[in-house]
Short mmCIF file of C-alpha atoms in Angstrom, two decimals:
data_model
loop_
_atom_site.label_atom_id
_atom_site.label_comp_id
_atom_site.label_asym_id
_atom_site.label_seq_id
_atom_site.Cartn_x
_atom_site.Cartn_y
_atom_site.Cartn_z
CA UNK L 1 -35.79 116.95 -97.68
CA UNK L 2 -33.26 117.96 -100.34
CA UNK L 3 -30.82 115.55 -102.61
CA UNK L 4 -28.31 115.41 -99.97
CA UNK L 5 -30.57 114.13 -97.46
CA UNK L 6 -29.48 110.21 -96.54
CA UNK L 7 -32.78 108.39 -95.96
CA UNK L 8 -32.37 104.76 -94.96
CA UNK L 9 -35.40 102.20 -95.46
CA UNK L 10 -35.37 99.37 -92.59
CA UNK L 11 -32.95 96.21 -93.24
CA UNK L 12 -36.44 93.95 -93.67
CA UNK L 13 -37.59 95.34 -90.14
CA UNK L 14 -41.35 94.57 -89.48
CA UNK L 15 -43.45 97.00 -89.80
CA UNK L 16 -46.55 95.56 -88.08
CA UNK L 17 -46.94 97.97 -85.23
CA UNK L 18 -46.60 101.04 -86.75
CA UNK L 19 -49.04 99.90 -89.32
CA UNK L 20 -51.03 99.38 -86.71
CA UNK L 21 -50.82 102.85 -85.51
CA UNK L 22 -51.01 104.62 -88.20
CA UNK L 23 -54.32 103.02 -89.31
CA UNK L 24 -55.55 103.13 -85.90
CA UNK L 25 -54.84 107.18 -86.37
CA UNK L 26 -55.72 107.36 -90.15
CA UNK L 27 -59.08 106.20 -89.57
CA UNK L 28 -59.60 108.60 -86.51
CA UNK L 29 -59.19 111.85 -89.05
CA UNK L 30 -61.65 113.66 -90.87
CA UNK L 31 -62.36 111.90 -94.77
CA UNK L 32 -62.08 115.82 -96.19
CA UNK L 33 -58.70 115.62 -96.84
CA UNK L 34 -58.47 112.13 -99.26
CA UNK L 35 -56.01 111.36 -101.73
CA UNK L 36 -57.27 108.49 -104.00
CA UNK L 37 -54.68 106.17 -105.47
CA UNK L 38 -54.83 103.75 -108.06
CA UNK L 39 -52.88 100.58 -108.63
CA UNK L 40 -53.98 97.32 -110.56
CA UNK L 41 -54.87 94.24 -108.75
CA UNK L 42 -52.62 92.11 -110.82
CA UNK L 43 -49.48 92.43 -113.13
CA UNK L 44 -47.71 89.58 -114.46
CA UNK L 45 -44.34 89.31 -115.65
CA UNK L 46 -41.64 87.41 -116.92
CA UNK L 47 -38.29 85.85 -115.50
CA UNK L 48 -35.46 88.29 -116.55
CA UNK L 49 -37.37 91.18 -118.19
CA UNK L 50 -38.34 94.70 -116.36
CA UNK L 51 -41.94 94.76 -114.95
CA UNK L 52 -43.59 98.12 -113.89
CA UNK L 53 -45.73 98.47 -110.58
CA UNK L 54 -47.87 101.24 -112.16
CA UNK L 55 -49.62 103.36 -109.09
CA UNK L 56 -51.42 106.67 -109.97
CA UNK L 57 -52.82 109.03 -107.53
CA UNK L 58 -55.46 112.36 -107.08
CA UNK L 59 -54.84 114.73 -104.79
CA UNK L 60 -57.08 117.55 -103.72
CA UNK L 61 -54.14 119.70 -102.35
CA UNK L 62 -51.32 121.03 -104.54
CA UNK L 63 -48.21 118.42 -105.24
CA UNK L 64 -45.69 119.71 -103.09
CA UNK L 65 -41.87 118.81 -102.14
CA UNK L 66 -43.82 117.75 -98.87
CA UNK L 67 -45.11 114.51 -100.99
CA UNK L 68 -44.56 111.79 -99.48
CA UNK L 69 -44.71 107.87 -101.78
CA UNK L 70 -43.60 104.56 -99.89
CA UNK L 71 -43.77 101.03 -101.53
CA UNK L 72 -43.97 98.28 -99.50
CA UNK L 73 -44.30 94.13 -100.02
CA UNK L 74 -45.71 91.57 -98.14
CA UNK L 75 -44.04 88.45 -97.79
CA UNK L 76 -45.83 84.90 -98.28
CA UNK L 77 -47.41 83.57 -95.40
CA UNK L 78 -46.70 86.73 -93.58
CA UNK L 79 -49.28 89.67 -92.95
CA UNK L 80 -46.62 92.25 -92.23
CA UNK L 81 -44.86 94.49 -94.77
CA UNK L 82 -41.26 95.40 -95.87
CA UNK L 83 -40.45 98.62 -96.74
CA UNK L 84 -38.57 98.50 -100.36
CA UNK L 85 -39.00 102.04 -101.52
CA UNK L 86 -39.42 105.60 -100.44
CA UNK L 87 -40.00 108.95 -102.01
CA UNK L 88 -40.20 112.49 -101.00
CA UNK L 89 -38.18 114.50 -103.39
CA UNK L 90 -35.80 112.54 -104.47
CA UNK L 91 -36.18 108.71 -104.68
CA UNK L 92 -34.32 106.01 -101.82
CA UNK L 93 -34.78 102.54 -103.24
CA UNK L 94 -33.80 99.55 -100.78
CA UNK L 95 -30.83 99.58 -99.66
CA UNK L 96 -30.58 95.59 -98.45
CA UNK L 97 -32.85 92.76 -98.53
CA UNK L 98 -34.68 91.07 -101.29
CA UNK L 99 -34.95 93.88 -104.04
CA UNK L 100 -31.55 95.31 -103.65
CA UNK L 101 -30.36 97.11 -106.62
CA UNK L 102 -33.96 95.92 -108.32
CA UNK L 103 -35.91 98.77 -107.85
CA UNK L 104 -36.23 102.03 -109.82
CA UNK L 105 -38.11 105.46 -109.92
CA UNK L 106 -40.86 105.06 -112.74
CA UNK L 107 -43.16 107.63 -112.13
CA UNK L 108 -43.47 111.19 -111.78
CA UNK L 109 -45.23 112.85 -108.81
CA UNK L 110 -46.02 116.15 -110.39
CA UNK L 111 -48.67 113.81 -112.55
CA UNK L 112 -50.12 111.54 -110.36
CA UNK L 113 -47.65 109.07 -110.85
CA UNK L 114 -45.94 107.21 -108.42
CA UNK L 115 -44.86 103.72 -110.34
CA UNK L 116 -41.53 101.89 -109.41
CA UNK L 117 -39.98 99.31 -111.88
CA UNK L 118 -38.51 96.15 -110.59
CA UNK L 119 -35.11 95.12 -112.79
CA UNK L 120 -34.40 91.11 -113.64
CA UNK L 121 -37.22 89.62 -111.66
CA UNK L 122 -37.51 85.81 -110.59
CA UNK L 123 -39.73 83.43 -109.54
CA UNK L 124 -39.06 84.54 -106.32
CA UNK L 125 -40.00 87.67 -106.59
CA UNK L 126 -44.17 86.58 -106.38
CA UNK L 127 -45.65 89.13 -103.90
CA UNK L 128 -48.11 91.24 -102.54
CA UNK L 129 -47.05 94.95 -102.74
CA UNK L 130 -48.65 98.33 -102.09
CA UNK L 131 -48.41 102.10 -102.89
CA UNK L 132 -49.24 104.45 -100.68
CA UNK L 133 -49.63 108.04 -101.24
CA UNK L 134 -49.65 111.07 -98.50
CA UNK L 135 -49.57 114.80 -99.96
CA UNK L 136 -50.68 117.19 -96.91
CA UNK L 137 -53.11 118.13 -95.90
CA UNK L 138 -54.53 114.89 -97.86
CA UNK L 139 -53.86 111.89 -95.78
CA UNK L 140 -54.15 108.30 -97.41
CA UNK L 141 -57.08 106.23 -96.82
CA UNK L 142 -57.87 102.72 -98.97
CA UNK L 143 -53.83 101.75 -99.79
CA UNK L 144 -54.15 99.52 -103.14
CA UNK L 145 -52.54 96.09 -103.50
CA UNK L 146 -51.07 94.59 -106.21
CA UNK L 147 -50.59 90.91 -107.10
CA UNK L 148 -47.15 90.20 -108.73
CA UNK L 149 -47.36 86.77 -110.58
CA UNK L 150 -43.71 85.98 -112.54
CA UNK L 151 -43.30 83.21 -114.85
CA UNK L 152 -40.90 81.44 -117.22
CA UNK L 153 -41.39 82.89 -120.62
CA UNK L 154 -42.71 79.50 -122.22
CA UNK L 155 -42.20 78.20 -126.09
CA UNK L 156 -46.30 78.77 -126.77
CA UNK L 157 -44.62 82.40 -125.51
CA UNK L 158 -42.28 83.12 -127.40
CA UNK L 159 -43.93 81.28 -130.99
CA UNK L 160 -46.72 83.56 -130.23
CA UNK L 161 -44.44 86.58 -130.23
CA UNK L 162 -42.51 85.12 -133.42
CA UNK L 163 -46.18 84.85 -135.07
CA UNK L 164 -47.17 88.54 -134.20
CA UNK L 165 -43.88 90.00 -135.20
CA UNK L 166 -44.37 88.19 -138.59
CA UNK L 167 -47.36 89.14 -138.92
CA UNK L 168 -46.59 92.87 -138.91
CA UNK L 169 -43.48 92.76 -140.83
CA UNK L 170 -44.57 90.07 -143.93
CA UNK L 171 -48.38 90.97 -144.15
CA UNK L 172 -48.19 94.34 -145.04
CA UNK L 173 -44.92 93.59 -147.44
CA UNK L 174 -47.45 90.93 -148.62
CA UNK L 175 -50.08 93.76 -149.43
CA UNK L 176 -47.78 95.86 -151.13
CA UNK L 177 -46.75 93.12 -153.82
CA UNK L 178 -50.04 91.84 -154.50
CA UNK L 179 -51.34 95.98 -155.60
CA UNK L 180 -48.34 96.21 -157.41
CA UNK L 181 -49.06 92.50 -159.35
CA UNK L 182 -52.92 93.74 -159.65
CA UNK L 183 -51.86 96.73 -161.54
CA UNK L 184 -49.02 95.35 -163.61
CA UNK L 185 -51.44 93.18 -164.79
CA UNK L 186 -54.58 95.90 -165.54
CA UNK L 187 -51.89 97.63 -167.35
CA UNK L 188 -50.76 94.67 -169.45
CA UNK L 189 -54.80 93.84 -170.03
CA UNK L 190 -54.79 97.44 -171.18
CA UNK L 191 -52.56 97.46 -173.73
CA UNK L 192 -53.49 94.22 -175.13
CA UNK L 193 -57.28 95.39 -175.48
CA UNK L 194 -55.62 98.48 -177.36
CA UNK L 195 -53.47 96.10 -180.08
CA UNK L 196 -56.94 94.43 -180.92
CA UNK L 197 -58.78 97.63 -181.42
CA UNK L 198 -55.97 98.73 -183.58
CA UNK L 199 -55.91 95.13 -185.32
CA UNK L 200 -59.91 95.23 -185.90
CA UNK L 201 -59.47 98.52 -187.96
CA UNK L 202 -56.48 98.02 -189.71
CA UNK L 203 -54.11 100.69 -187.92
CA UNK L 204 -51.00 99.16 -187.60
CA UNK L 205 -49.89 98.91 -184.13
CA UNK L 206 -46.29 98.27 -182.22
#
């Protein structure tokens, strides 16, 4: 598949029955062949600011341009999927339905990584999604799923955020004047100790 190839995700179809079928299959074929992905069980975000869906992968085969990456979600109260993402060369985000103009490339396939970013998230946007990862002759086995939990950036939030950023900016400034008072004052303790010595034996002293 080159650049120029249109590839067009389903408008929100279900998926159910292929799944279906192609776990009925996937479990039929030999386990020599296994490429093991990687995805955490739970990323939270926040209302309005960019959250990565960070999915890694091993592959026993060479990465090829045969790679294949597909992101799916699962909505609530529903056990099929929806199909927001696909990859095989080039990257075809959504073109309708919930996450339109949301999602973005994030990863890099000739690494292991196949991560998408959603953009502006809401409350709304609370779902189950997955990453799955086929590179032949390596075929897929245990798909990962990831819990997206999005909340409202609270006050205890953003004061905690304040506090650290203070923190790293004043503390250190903070440091830095208190070494510079410490040897001011050595030096001042210094030269007074010398106009005594001078005193006690009579040398006359500035």
């Amino acid at each position: 598949m080159t650049k120029n190839t249109l590839f067009t995700i389903p408008n929100g179809s279900s998926l159910c029955a292929r799944e279906r079928e192609m776990r009925r299959i996937k479990y039929g074929k030999s386990k020599k062949h296994q490429t093991r992905i990687s995805a955490a069980a739970d990323i939270r975000g926040y209302v309005g600011e960019n959250v990565k869906l960070r999915c890694t992968f091993k592959s026993s085969s060479y990465v090829t341009d045969k790679l294949t990456i597909d992101c799916k979600y699962r909505p609530p109260s529903s056990s099929c999927t929806k199909s927001i993402f696909h990859y095989q060369s080039f990257h075809y985000p959504t073109t309708a339905g919930t996450f339109l103009d949301q999602i973005s490339w994030d990863g890099n396939a000739y690494k292991g990584d196949a991560s998408i970013s959603i953009s502006n998230p809401n409350l709304m946007d609370n779902r189950t999604f997955s990453c799955a990862v086929k590179n032949l002759p390596d075929v897929h086995h245990d798909i990962p799923l990831t819990e997206l939990t999005i909340t409202e950036r609270g006050f205890g939030t953003m004061l905690s955020s304040v506090a650290l950023l203070s923190i790293l900016v004043f503390i250190p400034s903070a440091v830095v004047i208190v070494l510079l008072l410490v040897r001011i004052l050595k030096k001042a303790a210094g030269m007074k100790k010398r106009r005594a010595i001078r005193r006690s034996l009579g040398v006359p002293g500035r």
